[in-house]
Coordinates of C-alpha atoms in Angstrom, one line a residue:
M514 CA 52.6 -20.7 -90.3
L515 CA 49.6 -18.1 -91.0
P516 CA 47.4 -19.8 -88.6
T517 CA 50.1 -19.8 -85.8
L518 CA 50.4 -15.9 -86.2
A519 CA 46.8 -15.3 -86.4
R520 CA 46.4 -17.1 -83.4
A521 CA 49.1 -15.5 -81.3
V522 CA 47.9 -11.7 -82.4
L523 CA 44.4 -12.6 -81.2
R524 CA 45.9 -14.2 -77.9
A525 CA 47.9 -10.8 -77.5
R526 CA 44.5 -8.6 -78.3
G527 CA 42.7 -11.1 -75.3
W528 CA 40.7 -13.3 -77.5
R529 CA 40.5 -16.9 -77.6
I530 CA 38.5 -19.3 -79.6
E531 CA 35.6 -21.6 -77.9
G532 CA 34.4 -25.1 -80.3
T533 CA 35.9 -26.3 -83.1
L534 CA 34.7 -26.1 -86.2
P535 CA 33.7 -29.4 -88.0
E536 CA 35.2 -31.7 -90.2
L537 CA 33.0 -31.8 -93.0
P538 CA 33.9 -30.5 -96.5
R539 CA 30.5 -28.1 -97.2
F540 CA 28.9 -25.7 -94.6
I541 CA 28.0 -22.4 -93.9
V542 CA 29.2 -20.5 -90.7
V543 CA 26.8 -17.9 -89.6
V544 CA 28.5 -14.8 -87.7
A545 CA 26.8 -12.8 -85.6
P546 CA 26.4 -10.3 -83.8
H547 CA 27.7 -7.5 -86.2
T548 CA 27.6 -4.1 -85.7
S549 CA 30.6 -3.1 -85.3
N550 CA 33.6 -2.7 -88.7
W551 CA 36.6 -4.8 -86.2
D552 CA 34.3 -7.5 -86.3
F553 CA 35.3 -7.5 -89.8
I554 CA 39.2 -7.6 -88.7
V555 CA 38.3 -9.9 -85.6
G556 CA 36.4 -12.1 -88.4
V557 CA 39.5 -12.3 -90.3
G558 CA 41.9 -13.4 -87.7
G559 CA 39.3 -16.1 -86.7
L560 CA 39.4 -17.3 -90.1
F561 CA 43.5 -17.7 -90.4
A562 CA 43.8 -18.9 -87.2
L563 CA 41.2 -21.5 -87.6
D564 CA 43.0 -21.8 -91.4
I565 CA 39.8 -22.3 -93.2
D566 CA 39.3 -21.0 -96.7
A567 CA 35.8 -19.6 -96.7
H568 CA 34.1 -17.9 -99.1
W569 CA 32.0 -14.8 -98.5
F570 CA 30.0 -12.3 -99.4
G571 CA 30.1 -8.4 -99.1
K572 CA 28.6 -5.4 -100.5
E573 CA 29.8 -4.7 -103.7
S574 CA 31.4 -1.2 -102.5
L575 CA 34.0 -3.1 -100.8
F576 CA 35.4 -4.8 -104.1
H577 CA 36.1 -1.4 -105.7
G578 CA 39.4 1.0 -105.5
P579 CA 42.5 -0.2 -104.0
L580 CA 41.2 -3.0 -101.7
G581 CA 39.3 -4.7 -104.4
W582 CA 41.4 -7.3 -105.3
L583 CA 42.8 -8.0 -101.2
M584 CA 38.4 -8.4 -100.3
R585 CA 38.5 -11.1 -103.1
R586 CA 41.6 -12.5 -102.1
L587 CA 40.4 -13.0 -98.9
G588 CA 37.4 -15.4 -100.2
G589 CA 35.3 -12.0 -100.7
R590 CA 32.1 -12.2 -103.7
P591 CA 31.1 -9.1 -104.6
V592 CA 27.1 -8.6 -104.2
R593 CA 24.8 -6.4 -105.1
R594 CA 22.0 -5.8 -103.1
D595 CA 20.4 -3.7 -105.2
I596 CA 19.8 -6.8 -107.0
P597 CA 19.6 -10.0 -105.0
D598 CA 17.8 -12.1 -107.3
G599 CA 19.5 -15.2 -108.1
V600 CA 22.6 -14.5 -105.5
V601 CA 21.1 -18.1 -103.9
T602 CA 20.6 -20.5 -106.8
E603 CA 24.1 -19.4 -108.2
M604 CA 26.3 -19.9 -104.8
A605 CA 24.0 -23.1 -104.0
A606 CA 25.0 -24.6 -107.6
A607 CA 28.8 -23.3 -106.3
V608 CA 28.7 -25.1 -103.2
R609 CA 27.4 -28.4 -105.2
A610 CA 29.6 -28.1 -107.2
E611 CA 32.7 -28.0 -105.1
P612 CA 33.9 -30.8 -102.9
K613 CA 34.9 -28.8 -100.4
F614 CA 33.0 -25.2 -99.9
I615 CA 32.5 -22.8 -96.3
L616 CA 30.7 -20.2 -96.8
A617 CA 30.5 -17.6 -93.9
L618 CA 28.2 -14.6 -94.1
A619 CA 26.8 -12.2 -91.3
P620 CA 22.8 -12.6 -91.8
E621 CA 22.2 -8.9 -90.7
G622 CA 23.8 -8.0 -93.7
T623 CA 25.4 -4.9 -92.7
R624 CA 27.0 -3.3 -89.1
H625 CA 24.1 -1.5 -88.6
Q626 CA 21.1 -2.6 -86.6
V627 CA 18.0 -4.1 -88.8
D628 CA 14.5 -5.4 -88.1
A629 CA 15.4 -8.9 -89.4
W630 CA 17.6 -11.5 -90.2
R631 CA 18.3 -11.9 -94.3
T632 CA 17.7 -15.5 -94.8
G633 CA 19.7 -15.9 -98.0
F634 CA 22.1 -18.4 -95.5
Y635 CA 19.1 -20.2 -95.1
H636 CA 17.7 -20.6 -99.0
I637 CA 21.4 -21.5 -99.3
A638 CA 21.9 -24.3 -97.1
R639 CA 18.4 -26.3 -97.6
A640 CA 19.4 -25.1 -101.7
A641 CA 22.3 -26.8 -101.3
D642 CA 21.3 -29.7 -98.8
I643 CA 24.6 -28.0 -96.0
P644 CA 24.5 -27.7 -92.4
V645 CA 24.6 -24.2 -90.9
V646 CA 27.9 -23.6 -88.1
P647 CA 26.5 -20.6 -85.7
V648 CA 29.8 -18.7 -85.0
W649 CA 29.7 -15.2 -82.5
F650 CA 31.9 -12.9 -81.8
D651 CA 30.9 -11.9 -77.7
W652 CA 33.5 -8.8 -76.8
S653 CA 32.3 -9.1 -73.8
R654 CA 34.5 -11.7 -73.1
R655 CA 36.8 -11.5 -76.4
V656 CA 35.9 -14.6 -77.4
I657 CA 35.3 -15.8 -80.8
G658 CA 32.5 -18.9 -80.2
V659 CA 31.6 -22.1 -82.5
H660 CA 28.6 -24.0 -82.2
A661 CA 27.6 -27.4 -83.2
P662 CA 26.5 -27.5 -86.9
L663 CA 22.3 -27.4 -87.5
R664 CA 20.0 -28.4 -90.3
M665 CA 17.9 -26.4 -91.7
T666 CA 14.1 -28.3 -91.7
G667 CA 12.0 -25.9 -93.7
A668 CA 10.5 -24.4 -90.7
L669 CA 12.4 -21.1 -91.7
D670 CA 10.9 -19.0 -88.8
A671 CA 11.5 -22.0 -85.6
D672 CA 14.6 -22.5 -87.3
L673 CA 15.7 -18.7 -87.6
R674 CA 14.3 -18.6 -83.6
Q675 CA 16.5 -21.6 -83.0
L676 CA 19.8 -20.2 -84.3
R677 CA 19.0 -16.6 -83.0
A678 CA 18.1 -17.5 -79.3
L679 CA 22.5 -18.3 -79.3
Y680 CA 23.3 -14.4 -79.9
H681 CA 23.1 -12.5 -76.7
P682 CA 23.7 -8.2 -77.1
S683 CA 25.8 -8.0 -74.4
M684 CA 28.3 -9.9 -77.0
A685 CA 28.1 -7.3 -79.5
R686 CA 30.4 -4.9 -80.0
N687 CA 28.1 -2.4 -80.2
P688 CA 25.1 -3.4 -78.3
A689 CA 22.8 -0.9 -79.3
G690 CA 22.9 -2.0 -83.0
F691 CA 22.0 -5.7 -82.1
W692 CA 19.1 -6.5 -84.0
R693 CA 15.5 -5.7 -83.2
D694 CA 13.3 -8.9 -83.4
I695 CA 15.4 -11.0 -80.1
P696 CA 13.1 -14.0 -79.6
S697 CA 10.9 -13.6 -76.9
D698 CA 11.2 -17.4 -75.7
S699 CA 14.6 -17.1 -75.2
P700 CA 15.6 -18.0 -71.4
D701 CA 19.0 -16.9 -72.0
L702 CA 17.9 -13.0 -73.4
P703 CA 17.2 -10.4 -71.4

């Protein structure tokens, strides 16, 4: 019932979903661009609409106070940004230990403009030997887009360039917050 309700709410707000998630037991969903708190709301709606039980990381402060239990219930796991050591190893082990595990991450790591993506998702995908599924929130068209799974090859720069080429500043709710290291060789970017 919740997926039907979520799809109806998204549709009422003008959103639609293009593409489908793969029928794989384990993968990482990379969601971008992330420039607004509204991305989280649309993302939760998308999770419910797609009927997936995903895990995600959030800054530790999101898990304090009265909403902490809700964030955990929605699949959130707090991470201390000042002590990132061990998160990749811990998450890769958690992914490998479960028969089904979907991890959703925003590679910017924040809704503010960044110079480069955080690469934890990449290292988790490589360590757990699972694919990455690019997903975007295109605010200009009100589309949650789902791309086919991609395997990370071990060539970090080339793999990140391939992923980032799927995203455009015009997709962002706040285009001025789009990351700065836009690949210059992408034919779709201005």
